[in-house]
Coordinates of C-alpha atoms in Angstrom, one line a residue:
Chain A
M1 CA 16.8 23.3 155.1
A2 CA 14.0 21.0 156.0
T3 CA 11.4 23.6 155.1
E4 CA 13.1 24.3 151.8
T5 CA 13.2 20.6 151.1
K6 CA 9.5 20.3 151.9
D7 CA 8.6 23.2 149.8
R8 CA 10.6 21.9 146.9
A9 CA 9.0 18.4 147.3
A10 CA 5.5 20.0 147.4
A11 CA 6.2 22.0 144.2
L12 CA 7.5 18.9 142.4
K13 CA 4.4 16.9 143.5
A14 CA 2.1 19.7 142.3
R15 CA 3.7 19.7 138.9
A16 CA 3.6 15.9 138.8
Q17 CA -0.1 16.1 139.4
E18 CA -0.5 18.7 136.6
I19 CA 1.3 16.3 134.2
E20 CA -0.9 13.4 135.3
Y21 CA -3.9 15.7 134.5
L22 CA -2.5 16.8 131.2
G23 CA -2.0 13.2 130.2
T24 CA -5.6 12.5 130.9
Q25 CA -6.7 15.5 128.9
F26 CA -4.7 14.3 125.8
G27 CA -6.4 10.9 126.2
L28 CA -9.8 12.5 126.4
N29 CA -9.1 14.1 123.0
G30 CA -7.9 10.9 121.4
L31 CA -4.3 12.1 121.4
P32 CA -1.1 10.5 122.9
P33 CA 0.7 12.8 125.3
P34 CA 3.8 14.6 124.0
P35 CA 7.1 12.9 124.9
E36 CA 8.4 16.0 126.7
L37 CA 5.8 15.4 129.4
E38 CA 7.2 11.9 130.0
A39 CA 10.7 13.3 130.2
E40 CA 9.6 16.0 132.7
Y41 CA 7.7 13.5 134.8
T42 CA 10.7 11.1 135.0
Q43 CA 12.9 14.0 136.1
I44 CA 10.4 15.0 138.8
K45 CA 10.1 11.4 140.1
Q46 CA 13.9 11.2 140.3
A47 CA 14.2 14.5 142.0
L48 CA 11.5 13.5 144.5
A49 CA 13.4 10.3 145.2
L50 CA 16.5 12.2 145.9
L51 CA 14.7 14.6 148.2
E52 CA 13.2 11.8 150.2
A53 CA 16.6 10.2 150.5
E54 CA 18.0 13.5 151.7
V55 CA 15.3 13.8 154.4
S56 CA 15.7 10.3 155.6
Chain B
M1 CA -40.6 24.4 110.9
R2 CA -38.9 23.9 107.6
A3 CA -39.1 20.3 106.3
T4 CA -35.8 18.5 106.6
D5 CA -36.5 16.0 103.8
K6 CA -37.0 18.1 100.7
S7 CA -37.3 15.1 98.5
T8 CA -38.7 11.6 98.9
V9 CA -36.3 8.9 99.7
L10 CA -36.0 6.4 96.9
P11 CA -37.9 3.3 97.7
V12 CA -36.0 0.6 99.5
L13 CA -34.7 -1.7 96.8
I14 CA -35.9 -5.2 97.0
P15 CA -33.3 -7.7 95.7
G16 CA -34.6 -9.9 93.1
H17 CA -37.5 -7.8 92.1
E18 CA -37.7 -5.3 89.3
P19 CA -38.3 -1.9 90.7
P20 CA -41.4 0.1 89.6
S21 CA -40.8 2.4 86.7
S22 CA -41.1 5.4 89.1
V23 CA -37.8 4.6 90.7
R24 CA -35.9 3.9 87.5
A25 CA -35.5 7.5 86.4
L26 CA -34.3 10.2 88.7
P27 CA -35.5 13.7 88.1
K28 CA -33.4 15.9 85.9
P29 CA -31.3 18.5 87.6
E30 CA -33.1 21.8 88.3
S31 CA -30.6 24.1 86.7
K32 CA -30.5 22.6 83.2
A33 CA -29.4 25.7 81.4
A34 CA -26.4 26.1 83.6
V35 CA -25.2 22.5 83.4
Q36 CA -22.3 22.0 81.0
P37 CA -21.4 18.4 80.1
K38 CA -18.0 17.3 81.2
P39 CA -16.0 16.1 78.2
E40 CA -15.6 12.7 79.7
L41 CA -19.4 12.3 80.4
Q42 CA -20.2 11.3 76.9
S43 CA -17.6 8.5 76.8
L44 CA -18.6 7.5 80.3
L45 CA -22.2 6.9 79.2
A46 CA -20.9 4.7 76.4
Q47 CA -18.8 2.8 78.9
Q48 CA -21.7 2.4 81.2
A49 CA -23.8 1.0 78.4
A50 CA -21.1 -1.4 77.6
V51 CA -20.8 -2.7 81.2
R52 CA -22.5 -6.1 81.3
T53 CA -22.7 -8.5 84.1
G54 CA -24.0 -12.0 83.6
G55 CA -25.1 -10.9 80.2
Q56 CA -27.5 -8.3 81.5
A57 CA -26.9 -4.7 80.7
Y58 CA -27.9 -2.2 83.3
G59 CA -27.0 0.9 81.3
A60 CA -30.4 1.0 79.9
A61 CA -30.9 4.7 80.7
T62 CA -28.0 5.6 78.5
G63 CA -29.5 7.6 75.8
P64 CA -28.5 9.6 72.8
A65 CA -26.1 12.4 73.0
G66 CA -27.8 15.6 74.2
D67 CA -27.2 18.7 76.2
G68 CA -25.5 18.8 79.6
A69 CA -28.7 18.4 81.6
Q70 CA -29.8 15.4 79.5
L71 CA -26.4 13.7 79.9
E72 CA -26.3 14.4 83.6
S73 CA -29.7 13.0 84.1
A74 CA -28.8 9.9 82.0
A75 CA -25.6 9.4 84.1
L76 CA -27.6 9.7 87.3
N77 CA -30.1 7.1 85.9
N78 CA -27.2 4.8 85.0
A79 CA -25.8 5.1 88.4
H80 CA -29.1 4.3 89.9
N81 CA -29.6 1.3 87.6
A82 CA -26.2 0.0 88.6
L83 CA -27.3 0.4 92.3
L84 CA -30.4 -1.6 91.6
G85 CA -28.3 -4.3 90.0
A86 CA -26.0 -4.4 93.0
A87 CA -29.0 -4.6 95.4
R88 CA -30.4 -7.5 93.5
L89 CA -27.1 -9.3 93.5
L90 CA -26.4 -8.6 97.2
D91 CA -29.4 -10.8 98.1
G92 CA -27.6 -13.9 97.1
K93 CA -24.0 -13.1 96.7
A94 CA -21.1 -12.0 98.8
P95 CA -20.4 -8.3 98.7
S96 CA -17.0 -9.1 97.4
S97 CA -18.2 -11.0 94.4
G98 CA -17.0 -9.7 91.1
R99 CA -20.5 -8.9 89.8
V100 CA -21.4 -6.8 92.8
Q101 CA -18.1 -5.0 92.8
A102 CA -18.5 -4.3 89.1
R103 CA -21.8 -2.6 89.6
L104 CA -20.6 -0.6 92.5
K105 CA -17.6 0.5 90.4
A106 CA -20.0 1.6 87.6
V107 CA -21.9 3.8 90.1
T108 CA -18.6 5.3 91.2
Q109 CA -17.6 6.0 87.6
A110 CA -20.9 7.7 86.9
L111 CA -20.5 9.9 90.0
N112 CA -17.0 11.0 89.2
A113 CA -18.1 12.3 85.9
L114 CA -21.0 14.4 87.1
P115 CA -20.7 18.2 87.1
E116 CA -19.8 19.7 90.5
G117 CA -22.9 20.6 92.4
T118 CA -25.2 18.0 90.9
D119 CA -27.9 17.1 93.5
I120 CA -27.2 13.5 94.3
G121 CA -28.9 13.5 97.7
R122 CA -31.5 10.9 96.8
L123 CA -29.1 8.7 95.0
R124 CA -26.8 8.9 98.0
G125 CA -29.6 7.9 100.3
A126 CA -30.5 4.9 98.2
A127 CA -26.8 3.9 98.0
S128 CA -26.3 4.2 101.8
Q129 CA -28.9 1.5 102.2
I130 CA -27.0 -0.8 99.9
L131 CA -23.6 0.1 101.2
T132 CA -24.6 -1.1 104.6
K133 CA -24.7 -4.6 103.2
A134 CA -21.6 -4.2 101.2
A135 CA -19.6 -2.4 103.8
A136 CA -15.8 -2.8 103.9
S137 CA -15.5 -4.1 100.4
P138 CA -13.1 -2.0 98.2
A139 CA -15.7 -1.0 95.7
A140 CA -18.2 0.0 98.5
T141 CA -15.5 2.1 100.2
A142 CA -14.6 3.8 96.9
L143 CA -18.3 4.4 96.2
Q144 CA -18.9 5.9 99.6
Q145 CA -16.0 8.3 99.2
A146 CA -17.2 9.3 95.7
L147 CA -20.7 9.9 97.1
T148 CA -19.4 12.0 99.9
K149 CA -17.2 14.0 97.5
A150 CA -19.8 14.5 94.9
D151 CA -22.3 15.8 97.5
T152 CA -19.9 18.3 99.1
A153 CA -20.9 21.2 96.9
R154 CA -24.6 20.8 97.7
V155 CA -24.0 20.7 101.4
L156 CA -21.7 23.7 101.3
T157 CA -24.3 25.6 99.3
E158 CA -27.0 24.7 101.9
L159 CA -24.7 25.9 104.7
K160 CA -23.8 29.2 103.0
T161 CA -27.5 29.9 102.5
A162 CA -28.3 29.4 106.2
S163 CA -25.2 31.0 107.7
P164 CA -25.3 34.5 109.0
S165 CA -21.5 34.7 108.6
G166 CA -21.6 34.7 104.9
A167 CA -20.1 32.5 102.2
A168 CA -16.7 34.2 102.2
Q169 CA -16.1 33.6 105.9
I170 CA -16.9 29.9 105.5
D171 CA -14.5 29.6 102.6
T172 CA -11.8 31.4 104.6
L173 CA -12.4 29.2 107.7
I174 CA -12.1 26.0 105.7
A175 CA -9.2 27.1 103.6
G176 CA -7.3 28.2 106.7
S177 CA -7.6 24.9 108.5
A178 CA -4.9 22.3 108.6
D179 CA -6.6 20.0 106.0
A180 CA -9.4 21.7 104.0
G181 CA -10.1 18.5 102.1
K182 CA -10.7 16.6 105.2
V183 CA -13.0 19.3 106.6
K184 CA -15.2 19.3 103.5
A185 CA -15.3 15.5 103.5
M186 CA -16.2 15.3 107.2
L187 CA -19.0 17.9 106.7
S188 CA -20.4 16.0 103.7
A189 CA -20.0 12.6 105.4
M190 CA -21.5 13.5 108.8
Y191 CA -24.0 16.2 108.0
P192 CA -25.5 15.7 104.5
G193 CA -29.1 15.6 105.8
P194 CA -31.3 12.7 106.6
T195 CA -32.2 11.9 103.0
A196 CA -28.6 11.5 101.9
L197 CA -28.0 9.2 104.9
G198 CA -30.7 7.0 103.7
T199 CA -33.2 7.9 106.4
T200 CA -35.7 10.6 107.4
A201 CA -35.8 13.3 110.0
A202 CA -38.6 11.4 111.8
A203 CA -36.6 8.2 111.9
Q204 CA -33.6 10.1 113.2
K205 CA -35.6 11.7 115.9
Q206 CA -37.1 8.4 116.9
A207 CA -33.6 6.9 117.3
L208 CA -32.6 9.9 119.4
M209 CA -35.5 9.6 121.8
K210 CA -34.9 5.9 122.2
D211 CA -31.3 6.6 122.9
L212 CA -31.9 9.4 125.4
G213 CA -34.6 7.5 127.4
D214 CA -35.3 9.4 130.6
F215 CA -32.8 12.1 129.6
G216 CA -35.1 13.1 126.7
V217 CA -38.1 13.3 129.0
E218 CA -36.2 15.6 131.4
L219 CA -34.8 17.7 128.6
S220 CA -38.2 18.2 127.1
G221 CA -39.6 19.0 130.5
L222 CA -37.0 21.7 131.1
M223 CA -37.6 23.3 127.7
Q224 CA -41.3 23.3 128.4
S225 CA -40.9 24.8 131.9
H226 CA -38.9 27.7 130.5
G227 CA -41.6 28.5 128.0
L228 CA -39.9 27.3 124.8
P229 CA -42.6 27.0 122.2
E230 CA -43.2 23.4 121.1
H231 CA -42.1 23.9 117.5
L232 CA -38.8 25.3 118.7
A233 CA -38.3 22.5 121.2
E234 CA -39.0 20.0 118.4
G235 CA -36.5 21.9 116.2
L236 CA -33.8 21.5 118.9
L237 CA -34.5 17.8 119.1
T238 CA -34.3 17.6 115.3
M239 CA -30.9 19.2 115.4
M240 CA -29.9 16.9 118.2
A241 CA -31.0 13.9 116.1
E242 CA -28.9 15.1 113.2
V243 CA -25.9 15.5 115.5
R244 CA -26.4 12.0 116.7
A245 CA -26.7 10.7 113.1
G246 CA -23.6 12.7 112.2
F247 CA -21.6 11.1 115.0
E248 CA -22.9 7.7 113.9
A249 CA -22.0 8.3 110.3
G250 CA -18.6 9.4 111.5
T251 CA -17.9 6.1 113.2
T252 CA -17.7 4.3 109.8
T253 CA -16.9 7.0 107.2
P254 CA -13.8 6.1 105.3
E255 CA -12.8 9.7 105.3
L256 CA -11.7 9.3 108.9
G257 CA -9.1 7.1 110.4
E258 CA -9.7 4.5 113.1
R259 CA -8.9 6.9 116.0
D260 CA -11.0 9.6 114.4
Q261 CA -13.9 7.2 114.0
D262 CA -13.8 6.0 117.6
M263 CA -13.8 9.6 118.7
Q264 CA -17.2 10.1 117.1
R265 CA -18.6 7.3 119.3
T266 CA -17.2 8.8 122.5
G267 CA -18.2 12.3 121.2
W268 CA -21.8 11.3 121.1
V269 CA -21.8 9.7 124.5
H270 CA -20.4 13.0 125.8
T271 CA -22.7 15.3 123.8
R272 CA -26.0 13.4 124.5
V273 CA -25.8 14.3 128.1
E274 CA -24.0 17.6 127.8
V275 CA -27.2 19.1 126.3
L276 CA -29.1 18.0 129.4
K277 CA -26.4 19.3 131.7
A278 CA -26.6 22.7 129.9
A279 CA -30.4 22.7 130.4
R280 CA -30.0 21.8 134.1
A281 CA -27.4 24.5 134.6
F282 CA -29.5 27.1 132.7
D283 CA -32.4 26.2 135.0
A284 CA -30.3 26.8 138.0
A285 CA -28.6 30.0 136.9
V286 CA -31.1 31.9 134.8
P287 CA -34.3 32.9 136.7
K288 CA -37.5 32.6 134.9
P289 CA -39.0 36.0 133.9
K290 CA -41.8 37.4 136.0
G291 CA -43.4 39.3 133.2
Q292 CA -44.9 37.9 130.0
G293 CA -43.0 40.5 128.0
E294 CA -39.7 38.9 128.7
Q295 CA -40.8 35.3 128.2
S296 CA -40.0 35.0 124.5
A297 CA -36.5 36.4 124.9
H298 CA -35.9 34.1 127.9
A299 CA -37.1 31.0 125.9
L300 CA -34.8 31.9 123.0
N301 CA -32.0 32.4 125.4
L302 CA -32.4 28.8 126.5
L303 CA -32.7 27.6 122.9
S304 CA -29.4 29.3 121.9
T305 CA -27.7 27.8 125.0
L306 CA -28.8 24.3 124.1
M307 CA -27.9 24.8 120.4
G308 CA -24.5 26.0 121.4
G309 CA -23.8 23.2 123.7
L310 CA -25.1 20.7 121.2
C311 CA -22.8 21.7 118.4
S312 CA -19.7 22.8 120.4
D313 CA -18.0 19.4 120.0
A314 CA -19.9 18.2 116.9
F315 CA -17.0 18.5 114.5
K316 CA -13.9 17.0 116.0
D317 CA -11.4 14.4 115.0
A318 CA -8.4 12.9 116.9
T319 CA -5.8 15.4 115.7
P320 CA -4.0 18.1 117.6
H321 CA -5.3 20.7 115.1
S322 CA -8.9 19.7 115.7
L323 CA -8.4 20.0 119.5
L324 CA -7.5 23.6 119.0
W325 CA -9.9 24.4 116.1
H326 CA -13.1 22.3 116.6
N327 CA -15.0 25.1 118.2
R328 CA -15.0 27.0 114.9
P329 CA -16.4 24.4 112.6
G330 CA -18.9 23.5 115.4
A331 CA -20.0 27.1 115.5
E332 CA -19.6 28.1 111.8
L333 CA -20.3 24.9 109.9
V334 CA -22.5 22.5 111.9
L335 CA -24.7 25.0 113.8
P336 CA -26.0 27.1 110.8
L337 CA -26.3 24.0 108.6
L338 CA -28.5 22.1 111.1
A339 CA -30.4 25.2 112.3
G340 CA -31.3 26.0 108.7
R341 CA -32.9 22.5 108.4
A342 CA -34.6 22.5 111.7
F343 CA -35.9 26.0 112.0
D344 CA -37.5 28.7 109.9
L345 CA -34.7 31.2 110.4
D346 CA -37.0 34.0 109.1
E347 CA -39.1 33.6 112.2
P348 CA -38.7 36.6 114.5
G349 CA -35.7 36.2 116.8
M350 CA -34.3 33.1 115.2
K351 CA -31.4 34.7 113.3
D352 CA -30.2 36.3 116.5
T353 CA -30.7 33.1 118.4
L354 CA -28.5 31.3 115.8
R355 CA -25.8 34.0 116.1
T356 CA -25.8 33.8 119.9
A357 CA -25.6 30.0 119.7
M358 CA -22.6 30.3 117.4
K359 CA -20.9 32.6 119.9
L360 CA -21.5 30.2 122.7
A361 CA -20.1 27.3 120.7
H362 CA -17.0 29.4 119.9
E363 CA -16.5 30.4 123.5
H364 CA -16.7 27.0 125.1
Q365 CA -13.1 26.4 123.9
I366 CA -11.5 28.4 126.7
T367 CA -11.6 25.6 129.2
P368 CA -9.5 24.0 130.6
P369 CA -7.0 26.9 130.1
M370 CA -4.0 25.1 131.3
F371 CA -4.4 22.2 128.9
M372 CA -5.5 24.2 125.9
S373 CA -2.6 26.6 126.3
G374 CA -0.1 23.7 126.6
A375 CA -1.6 22.0 123.6
M376 CA -1.3 25.2 121.6
K377 CA 2.3 25.7 122.8
G378 CA 3.2 22.2 121.5
Q379 CA 1.8 23.0 118.0
L380 CA 3.5 26.4 117.9
M381 CA 6.9 25.0 118.9
A382 CA 6.6 22.2 116.3
S383 CA 5.9 24.9 113.7
G384 CA 9.1 26.8 114.6
A385 CA 7.4 29.8 116.1
A386 CA 9.6 32.3 118.0
P387 CA 9.8 31.6 121.8
E388 CA 8.6 35.0 122.7
V389 CA 5.5 34.6 120.5
V390 CA 4.8 31.2 121.9
D391 CA 5.1 32.7 125.4
E392 CA 2.6 35.4 124.6
I393 CA 0.0 33.0 123.2
E394 CA 0.4 30.5 126.0
A395 CA 0.0 33.2 128.6
K396 CA -3.1 34.6 127.0
L397 CA -4.8 31.2 126.5
N398 CA -4.0 30.4 130.1
D399 CA -5.8 33.5 131.4
P400 CA -8.7 33.8 128.9
L401 CA -10.9 35.9 131.2
G402 CA -8.2 38.3 132.2
V403 CA -6.5 39.3 129.0
P404 CA -7.6 42.1 126.5
Q405 CA -10.3 41.0 124.1
E406 CA -12.6 42.3 121.4
H407 CA -16.0 40.8 120.4
G408 CA -15.2 37.6 122.2
E409 CA -11.8 37.1 120.6
I410 CA -8.5 37.5 122.5
I411 CA -6.3 40.3 121.1
F412 CA -2.9 39.1 120.0
S413 CA 0.1 40.8 118.6
E414 CA 0.5 40.6 114.8
A415 CA 3.3 38.1 115.2
A416 CA 1.2 35.9 117.5
Q417 CA -1.7 36.1 115.1
A418 CA 0.5 35.0 112.2
A419 CA 2.0 32.2 114.2
M420 CA -1.4 30.8 115.1
A421 CA -2.6 31.1 111.5
K422 CA 0.4 29.1 110.5
V423 CA -0.8 26.1 112.5
G424 CA -4.4 26.6 111.2
V425 CA -5.9 28.4 114.1
P426 CA -7.2 31.8 113.2
G427 CA -7.6 33.1 116.8
W428 CA -8.9 32.2 120.2
A429 CA -12.4 32.9 121.4
T430 CA -13.1 33.9 125.0
M431 CA -16.0 35.0 127.1
D432 CA -16.8 38.6 127.7
P433 CA -18.2 39.2 131.2
D434 CA -19.9 42.3 129.9
S435 CA -21.7 40.6 127.0
A436 CA -25.5 39.8 127.2
H437 CA -24.8 36.2 126.6
F438 CA -22.1 35.8 129.3
V439 CA -24.1 33.5 131.6
P440 CA -25.3 31.2 128.8
S441 CA -21.7 31.0 127.6
Q442 CA -20.7 30.0 131.2
V443 CA -23.5 27.5 131.1
V444 CA -22.2 25.8 127.9
A445 CA -18.6 25.7 129.2
M446 CA -19.8 24.3 132.6
A447 CA -21.9 21.6 130.9
D448 CA -18.7 20.5 129.2
V449 CA -16.7 20.5 132.5
M450 CA -19.4 18.5 134.4
Q451 CA -18.3 15.4 132.5
Y452 CA -15.6 15.0 135.2
V453 CA -18.1 14.4 137.9
A454 CA -20.6 12.4 135.8
P455 CA -20.7 8.7 135.0
D456 CA -19.9 9.2 131.2
G457 CA -16.8 11.2 131.9
I458 CA -15.6 9.0 134.8
I459 CA -15.9 5.9 132.5
K460 CA -13.8 7.6 129.9
I461 CA -11.1 8.6 132.3
A462 CA -11.0 5.8 134.9
V463 CA -11.8 2.9 132.5
D464 CA -10.8 3.9 129.0
I465 CA -7.8 6.2 129.5
R466 CA -6.0 5.6 132.8
D467 CA -4.5 2.1 133.3
P468 CA -1.6 0.7 135.3
E469 CA 0.1 -0.4 132.1
Q470 CA -0.4 2.8 130.1
P471 CA 2.8 3.6 128.1
A472 CA 3.1 7.0 129.8
A473 CA 4.0 6.6 133.5
F474 CA 1.9 9.6 134.5
M475 CA -1.3 8.0 133.2
R476 CA -1.0 5.0 135.5
D477 CA -2.8 4.4 138.8
A478 CA -2.3 1.7 141.5
N479 CA -6.0 1.3 142.0
I480 CA -9.1 2.3 140.2
K481 CA -10.4 4.7 143.0
A482 CA -7.3 6.8 142.4
A483 CA -8.2 7.0 138.7
V484 CA -11.7 8.0 139.6
G485 CA -10.3 10.5 142.0
S486 CA -8.3 12.2 139.3
S487 CA -11.5 12.9 137.4
V488 CA -13.7 14.1 140.2
G489 CA -10.9 15.9 141.9
F490 CA -8.1 17.6 140.0
S491 CA -9.7 17.5 136.5
F492 CA -12.9 18.9 137.7
A493 CA -11.2 21.7 139.6
K494 CA -9.1 22.7 136.6
G495 CA -12.1 22.8 134.3
M496 CA -14.0 25.0 136.8
E497 CA -11.3 27.7 136.9
V498 CA -13.1 29.7 134.2
I499 CA -16.6 29.3 135.7
I500 CA -17.1 32.5 137.7
D501 CA -20.8 32.9 137.8
P502 CA -21.8 32.3 141.5
K503 CA -25.0 30.4 140.8
L504 CA -23.3 28.1 138.3
K505 CA -20.3 27.5 140.7
A506 CA -22.7 26.6 143.4
Q507 CA -24.7 24.3 141.1
A508 CA -21.5 22.6 139.9
Q509 CA -20.2 22.1 143.4
A510 CA -23.5 20.6 144.5
D511 CA -23.5 18.2 141.5
A512 CA -19.9 17.2 142.3
E513 CA -20.8 16.5 145.9
S514 CA -23.7 14.5 144.8
M515 CA -21.5 12.4 142.5
S516 CA -19.0 11.8 145.3
H517 CA -21.8 10.7 147.6
D518 CA -23.2 8.3 144.9
L519 CA -19.7 6.9 144.4
E520 CA -19.3 6.1 148.1
A521 CA -22.9 5.2 149.0
V522 CA -24.1 3.5 145.8
I523 CA -21.5 2.7 143.1
Y524 CA -18.6 1.4 145.1
P525 CA -20.7 -0.8 147.3
E526 CA -22.4 -2.2 144.1
V527 CA -19.0 -2.8 142.5
Q528 CA -17.8 -4.5 145.7
A529 CA -20.9 -6.8 145.7
R530 CA -20.5 -7.7 142.1
L531 CA -16.8 -8.4 142.5
Q532 CA -17.5 -10.5 145.5
A533 CA -20.2 -12.4 143.7
E534 CA -17.8 -13.1 140.8
L535 CA -14.7 -14.0 142.9
G536 CA -16.3 -15.5 145.9
P537 CA -16.6 -14.3 149.5
E538 CA -13.1 -15.5 150.4
A539 CA -11.5 -13.0 147.9
A540 CA -10.7 -10.3 150.5
Q541 CA -7.9 -8.6 148.5
I542 CA -8.8 -7.7 145.0
P543 CA -6.0 -6.2 142.9
Y544 CA -6.8 -2.7 141.6
W545 CA -9.9 -2.6 143.7
N546 CA -8.8 -2.7 147.4
Q547 CA -5.2 -3.7 146.8
D548 CA -2.6 -1.7 144.8
V549 CA -1.0 -3.2 141.7
P550 CA 2.5 -2.3 140.6
T551 CA 2.7 0.5 138.0
D552 CA 6.3 -0.1 137.0
G553 CA 5.6 -2.7 134.4
S554 CA 5.9 -5.7 136.7
M555 CA 2.2 -6.7 136.8
N556 CA 1.5 -10.4 136.5
D557 CA -1.3 -12.1 134.6
A558 CA -3.5 -12.6 137.6
Q559 CA -3.2 -8.9 138.5
R560 CA -3.9 -8.0 134.8
A561 CA -7.0 -10.1 134.8
S562 CA -8.2 -8.4 138.0
V563 CA -7.6 -5.0 136.6
K564 CA -9.8 -5.9 133.6
L565 CA -12.5 -7.3 135.9
V566 CA -12.5 -4.3 138.2
K567 CA -12.7 -1.9 135.2
D568 CA -15.4 -3.8 133.5
T569 CA -17.5 -3.9 136.7
L570 CA -17.1 -0.2 137.5
R571 CA -17.9 0.6 133.9
D572 CA -21.1 -1.4 134.0
V573 CA -22.3 -0.1 137.3
L574 CA -21.6 3.5 136.3
A575 CA -23.3 3.0 132.9
E576 CA -26.4 1.6 134.6
H577 CA -26.4 4.4 137.3
G578 CA -25.9 7.2 134.8
N579 CA -27.8 6.0 131.7
V580 CA -24.6 5.8 129.7
P581 CA -24.8 3.8 126.5
L582 CA -21.6 1.9 126.0
D583 CA -22.4 1.0 122.4
P584 CA -24.7 3.8 121.4
F585 CA -24.9 2.9 117.7
G586 CA -25.2 -0.9 118.1
A587 CA -21.8 -1.5 116.5
K588 CA -21.2 -4.6 118.7
E589 CA -24.6 -6.1 118.1

């Protein structure tokens, strides 16, 4: 279970990093990031918080 | 080298002084027989003659009714006379005064009535000098737009003459874009030639070399060391000077919105060093020939690489469509137009050099695949494309070197091709590892990617874009080193995914390590020293520098002020370290 949780957390963190990167790319091109990225990022952060609570 | 200025610039108008007779009359159009008078031209001339300001008529050139060419010439002269009147008035009056505005409106009227294709290059150049003084007034804006529009046909004709793709392909490309009118206006506003911008090729080049400083010396040295003949090296610099002038014109042209205009400033900051990065990468990856017989081809190989890098981002605005499409106008519109002015394309090898450069500019688009595929997906979904079609396109853009391709274009299903055409993107260029220009194509793409580990790019990302109070949570950082880290770390790695040439990969990695070393050994200590000097030695904890700030919207004023100080300090140190002009066109002076 602990391994699964760690893997899940790692995957979520990786995707969060991708979203952070995509936001920067939109900025570099003078564009605001699309709202769906914000929604996905919020969901990831919430999921990560739940996983951390689960582990602790 | 073909002369860039095909006509003499009208003399600078001296307010308060009657101009010599030589500048009163503009030459008649060359194609007199073909010019047909517009029905409204005759009445316009009468109107112009009737326009009086302060009792002084400036419609003196209005003459008797005649054929189309005579009327056109008279209208041009009237417009010019109105410009002279405006110039005289601008010496002592506010640009918004009624008399100045009336004269500028008269010029606009004259332009709007001219037959399409009338050569107004010289008139436009004279006007640009006056409009600098009258900028931002309504009549000046209207006149500038009329000049741009009236000159579009001439610029397009020049482009079609120089382009190896042919007139039909250019028309198709523009017509298939998201906003054909804006594309034509941008082309005419940014790349009409030095004369129409009120300057000369020599003055543009002088401004370029001053701007580049040491970069220009290094670039010239690399071109020389690879055996590029002097006239071709000069031609490249002529093109680069025009690109710079184009970006500068783009920062103020009324055809572009505020965000589009600012993109031209940052676009030049990026491009000015990208050409040098391409030259450095070429130097590292492409060995110099041992035999004299290969020297010419090698030198032209370098030239096409630099031309491709120079124009790859030279036609871009701040719209999602432009993000996905800008490689095509860079390759098909800007490159041939500027090459036609800077080089004799009939010189042996030059047509092929131009064609190769166009391919390189096309192909730079593939990176970063993850971002480009996602941006395309967003546009397709917004257009209502079927999910399976979106999936196909996203997958192919995300693996540009692995999917089937033909002549440097990814092969899509018919449905996918149609869906992309619907959003104004006619296809997706990629690199062909089997092509003769594969390594130069990799060089151009890598030069673009190197911004993430260079001062210009780090400033854009860590100072201009990322911020603890960005509206989007995922664009916030608790300290500025994290923002820098996102540039030199993840962004750089993603961009490099398509660079597979071993020598280039090694060169890029070495440059990245050098930047990381400079950050730790030179830049951060200097920032620390300047912050300490500003805040005093007792300031041990400096928010956003060595102390995290909240990114949940709870930052206080003191933290906010510290964020600004830290950003400004890092920006200044990076700019000094990397020869980055923060105000490249002197807009803040």
